[in-house]
JSON list of C-alpha atoms in Angstrom, two decimals:
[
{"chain": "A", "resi": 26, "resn": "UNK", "atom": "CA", "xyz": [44.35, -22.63, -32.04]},
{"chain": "A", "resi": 27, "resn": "UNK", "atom": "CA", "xyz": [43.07, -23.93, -28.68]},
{"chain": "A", "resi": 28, "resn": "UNK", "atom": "CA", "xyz": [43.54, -23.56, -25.19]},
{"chain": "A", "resi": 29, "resn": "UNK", "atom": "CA", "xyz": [44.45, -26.91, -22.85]},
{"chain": "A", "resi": 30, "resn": "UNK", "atom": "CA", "xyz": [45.57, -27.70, -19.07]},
{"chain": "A", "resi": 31, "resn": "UNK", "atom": "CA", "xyz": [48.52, -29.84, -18.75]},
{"chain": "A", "resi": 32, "resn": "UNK", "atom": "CA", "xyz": [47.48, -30.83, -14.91]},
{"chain": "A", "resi": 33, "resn": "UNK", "atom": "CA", "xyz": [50.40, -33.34, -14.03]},
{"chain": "A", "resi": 34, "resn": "UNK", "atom": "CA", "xyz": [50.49, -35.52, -10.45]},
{"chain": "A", "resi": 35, "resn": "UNK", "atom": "CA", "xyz": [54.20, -36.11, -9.36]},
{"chain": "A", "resi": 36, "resn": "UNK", "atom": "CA", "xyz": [54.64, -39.71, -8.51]},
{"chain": "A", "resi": 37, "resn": "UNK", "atom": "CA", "xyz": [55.19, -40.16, -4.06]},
{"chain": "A", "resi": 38, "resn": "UNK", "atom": "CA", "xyz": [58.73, -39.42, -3.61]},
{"chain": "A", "resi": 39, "resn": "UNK", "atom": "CA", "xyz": [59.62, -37.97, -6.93]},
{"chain": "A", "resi": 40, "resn": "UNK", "atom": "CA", "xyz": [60.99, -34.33, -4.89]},
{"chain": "A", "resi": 41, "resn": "UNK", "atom": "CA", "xyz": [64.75, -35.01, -5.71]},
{"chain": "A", "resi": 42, "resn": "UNK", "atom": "CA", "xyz": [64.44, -36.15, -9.47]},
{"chain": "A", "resi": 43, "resn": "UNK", "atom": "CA", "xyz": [61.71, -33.28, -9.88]},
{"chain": "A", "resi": 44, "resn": "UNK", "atom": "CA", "xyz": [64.64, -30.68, -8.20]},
{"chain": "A", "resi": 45, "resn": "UNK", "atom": "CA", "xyz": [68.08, -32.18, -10.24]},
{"chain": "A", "resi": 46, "resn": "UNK", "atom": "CA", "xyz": [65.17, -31.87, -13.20]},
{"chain": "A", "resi": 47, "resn": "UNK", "atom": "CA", "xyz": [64.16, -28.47, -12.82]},
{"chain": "A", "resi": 48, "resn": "UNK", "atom": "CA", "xyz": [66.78, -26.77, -14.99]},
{"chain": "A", "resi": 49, "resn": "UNK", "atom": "CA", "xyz": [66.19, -28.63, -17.60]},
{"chain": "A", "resi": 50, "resn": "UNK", "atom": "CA", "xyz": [62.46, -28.69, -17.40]},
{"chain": "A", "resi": 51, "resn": "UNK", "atom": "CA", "xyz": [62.53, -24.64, -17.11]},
{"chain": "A", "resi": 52, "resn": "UNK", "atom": "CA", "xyz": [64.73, -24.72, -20.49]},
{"chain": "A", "resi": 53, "resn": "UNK", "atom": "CA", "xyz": [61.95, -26.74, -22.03]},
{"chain": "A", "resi": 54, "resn": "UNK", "atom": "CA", "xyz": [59.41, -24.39, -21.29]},
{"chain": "A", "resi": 55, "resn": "UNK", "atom": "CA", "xyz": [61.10, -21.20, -21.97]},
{"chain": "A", "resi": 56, "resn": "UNK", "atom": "CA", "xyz": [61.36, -22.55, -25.85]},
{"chain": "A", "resi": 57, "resn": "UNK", "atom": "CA", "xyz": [58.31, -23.98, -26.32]},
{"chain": "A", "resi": 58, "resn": "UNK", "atom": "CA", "xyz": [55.87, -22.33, -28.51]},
{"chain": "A", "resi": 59, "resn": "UNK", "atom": "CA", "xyz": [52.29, -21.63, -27.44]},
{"chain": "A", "resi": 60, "resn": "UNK", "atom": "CA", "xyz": [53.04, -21.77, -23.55]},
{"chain": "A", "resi": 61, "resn": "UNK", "atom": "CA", "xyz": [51.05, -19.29, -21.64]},
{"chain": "A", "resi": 62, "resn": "UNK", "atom": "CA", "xyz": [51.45, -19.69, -17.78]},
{"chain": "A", "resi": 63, "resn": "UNK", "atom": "CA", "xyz": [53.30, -22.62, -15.98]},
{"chain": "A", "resi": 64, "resn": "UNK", "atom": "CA", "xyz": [54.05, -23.41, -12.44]},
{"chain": "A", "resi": 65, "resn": "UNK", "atom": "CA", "xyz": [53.81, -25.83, -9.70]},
{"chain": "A", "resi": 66, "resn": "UNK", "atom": "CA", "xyz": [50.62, -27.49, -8.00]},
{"chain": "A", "resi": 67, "resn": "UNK", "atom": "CA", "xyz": [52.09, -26.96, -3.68]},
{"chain": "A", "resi": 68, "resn": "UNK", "atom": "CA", "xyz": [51.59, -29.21, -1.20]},
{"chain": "A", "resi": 69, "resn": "UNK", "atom": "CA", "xyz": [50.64, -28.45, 2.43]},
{"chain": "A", "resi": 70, "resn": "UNK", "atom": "CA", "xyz": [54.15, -27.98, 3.39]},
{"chain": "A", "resi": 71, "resn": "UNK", "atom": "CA", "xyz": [54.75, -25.70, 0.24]},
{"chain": "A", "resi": 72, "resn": "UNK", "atom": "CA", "xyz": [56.82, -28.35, -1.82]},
{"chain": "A", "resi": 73, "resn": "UNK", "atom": "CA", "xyz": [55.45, -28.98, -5.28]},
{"chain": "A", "resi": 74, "resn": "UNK", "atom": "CA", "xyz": [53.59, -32.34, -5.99]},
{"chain": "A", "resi": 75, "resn": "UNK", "atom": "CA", "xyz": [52.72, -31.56, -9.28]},
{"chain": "A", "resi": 76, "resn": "UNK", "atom": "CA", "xyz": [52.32, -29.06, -12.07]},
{"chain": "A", "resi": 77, "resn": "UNK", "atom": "CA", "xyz": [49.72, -27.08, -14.09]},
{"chain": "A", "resi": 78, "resn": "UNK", "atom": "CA", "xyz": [50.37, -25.55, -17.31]},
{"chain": "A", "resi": 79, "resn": "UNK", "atom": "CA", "xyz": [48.29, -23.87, -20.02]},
{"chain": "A", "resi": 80, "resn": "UNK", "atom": "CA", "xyz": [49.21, -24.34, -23.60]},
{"chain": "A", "resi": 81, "resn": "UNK", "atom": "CA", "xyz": [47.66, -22.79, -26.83]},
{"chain": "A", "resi": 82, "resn": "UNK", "atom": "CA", "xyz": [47.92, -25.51, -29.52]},
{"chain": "A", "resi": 83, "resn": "UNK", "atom": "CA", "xyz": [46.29, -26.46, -33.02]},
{"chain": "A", "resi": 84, "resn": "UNK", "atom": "CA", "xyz": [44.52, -29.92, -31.20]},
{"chain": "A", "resi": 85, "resn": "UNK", "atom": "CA", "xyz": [44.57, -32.06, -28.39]},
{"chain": "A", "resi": 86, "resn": "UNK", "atom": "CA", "xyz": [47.34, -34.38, -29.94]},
{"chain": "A", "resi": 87, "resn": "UNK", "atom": "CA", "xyz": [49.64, -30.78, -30.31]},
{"chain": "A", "resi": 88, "resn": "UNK", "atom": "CA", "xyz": [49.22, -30.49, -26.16]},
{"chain": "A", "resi": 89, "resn": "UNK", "atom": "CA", "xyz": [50.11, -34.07, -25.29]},
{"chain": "A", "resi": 90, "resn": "UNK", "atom": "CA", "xyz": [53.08, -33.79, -27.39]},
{"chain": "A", "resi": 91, "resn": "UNK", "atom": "CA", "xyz": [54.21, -30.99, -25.76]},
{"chain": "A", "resi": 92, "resn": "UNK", "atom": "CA", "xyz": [53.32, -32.96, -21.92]},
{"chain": "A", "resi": 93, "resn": "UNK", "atom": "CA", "xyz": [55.00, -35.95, -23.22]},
{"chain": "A", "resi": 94, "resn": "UNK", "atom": "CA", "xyz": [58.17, -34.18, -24.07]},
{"chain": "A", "resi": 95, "resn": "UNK", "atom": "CA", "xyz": [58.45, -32.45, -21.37]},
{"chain": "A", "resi": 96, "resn": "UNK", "atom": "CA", "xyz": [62.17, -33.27, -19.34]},
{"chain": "A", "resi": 97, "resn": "UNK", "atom": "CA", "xyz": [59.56, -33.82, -16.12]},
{"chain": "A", "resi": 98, "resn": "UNK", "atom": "CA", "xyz": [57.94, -36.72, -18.19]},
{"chain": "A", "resi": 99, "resn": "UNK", "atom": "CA", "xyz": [60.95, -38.65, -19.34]},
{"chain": "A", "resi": 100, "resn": "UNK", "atom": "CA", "xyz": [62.52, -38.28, -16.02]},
{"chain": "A", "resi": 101, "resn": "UNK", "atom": "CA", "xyz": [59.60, -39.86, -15.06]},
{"chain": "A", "resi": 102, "resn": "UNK", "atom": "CA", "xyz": [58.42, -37.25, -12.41]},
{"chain": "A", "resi": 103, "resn": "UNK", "atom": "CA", "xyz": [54.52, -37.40, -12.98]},
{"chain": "A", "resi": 104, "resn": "UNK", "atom": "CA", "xyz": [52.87, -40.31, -11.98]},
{"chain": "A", "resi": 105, "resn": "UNK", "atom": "CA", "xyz": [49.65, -38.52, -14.08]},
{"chain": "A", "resi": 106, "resn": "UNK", "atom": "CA", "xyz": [49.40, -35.87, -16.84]},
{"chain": "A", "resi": 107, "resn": "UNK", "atom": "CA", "xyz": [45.76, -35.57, -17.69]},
{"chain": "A", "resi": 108, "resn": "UNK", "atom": "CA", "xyz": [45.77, -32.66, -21.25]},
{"chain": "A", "resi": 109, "resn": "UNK", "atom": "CA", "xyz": [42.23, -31.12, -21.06]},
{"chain": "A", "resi": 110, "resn": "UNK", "atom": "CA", "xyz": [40.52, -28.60, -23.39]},
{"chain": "A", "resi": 111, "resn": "UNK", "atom": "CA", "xyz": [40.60, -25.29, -21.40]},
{"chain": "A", "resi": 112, "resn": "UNK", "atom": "CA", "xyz": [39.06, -21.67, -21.67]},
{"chain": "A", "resi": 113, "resn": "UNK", "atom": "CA", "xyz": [39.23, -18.63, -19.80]},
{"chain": "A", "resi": 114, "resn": "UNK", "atom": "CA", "xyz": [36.10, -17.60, -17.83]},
{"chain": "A", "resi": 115, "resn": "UNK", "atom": "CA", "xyz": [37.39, -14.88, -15.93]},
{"chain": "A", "resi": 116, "resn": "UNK", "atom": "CA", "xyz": [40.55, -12.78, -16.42]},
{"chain": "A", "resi": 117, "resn": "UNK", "atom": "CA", "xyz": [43.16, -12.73, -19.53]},
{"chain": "A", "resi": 118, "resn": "UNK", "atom": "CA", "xyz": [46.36, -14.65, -20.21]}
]
């Protein structure tokens, strides 16, 4: 098993899908296997604009599965998702 960031880019003006989303996205999350921290990238006026998670998987294909199913994908919220090996250099998960 690996370690990956899932560092997603919400498309301009993608606030109210992202919000009526949300519910549905947190669902998502909360049963997904292998998710270790998740929240949202803030803009300058505290609103998110994007999110970052961090996902332990068997491979790189495992991780963007889990992006591409993700209830903020299909909605179409991201106008990005960029799935990147990742490991810890400081601190634990």
């Amino acid at each position: 098993m690996a370690l990956f960031a899932i560092i997603c880019k919400d498309k301009p003006g993608a606030l109210d899908t992202r919000l009526a989303t949300r519910p549905t996205h947190l669902d998502y999350l909360n049963q997904s296997t292998g998710l270790k921290l998740a929240g949202a990238l803030l803009g300058d006026d505290g609103n998110p604009i994007g999110s970052l998670l961090i996902v332990e998987a068997e491979n790189l294909a495992a991780a963007q599965a889990q992006a591409d199913n993700d209830p903020f994908t299909t909605a179409g919220v991201f106008d990005s998702v960029e799935v990147r090996p990742w490991r810890v250099a400081i601190g634990a998960l």
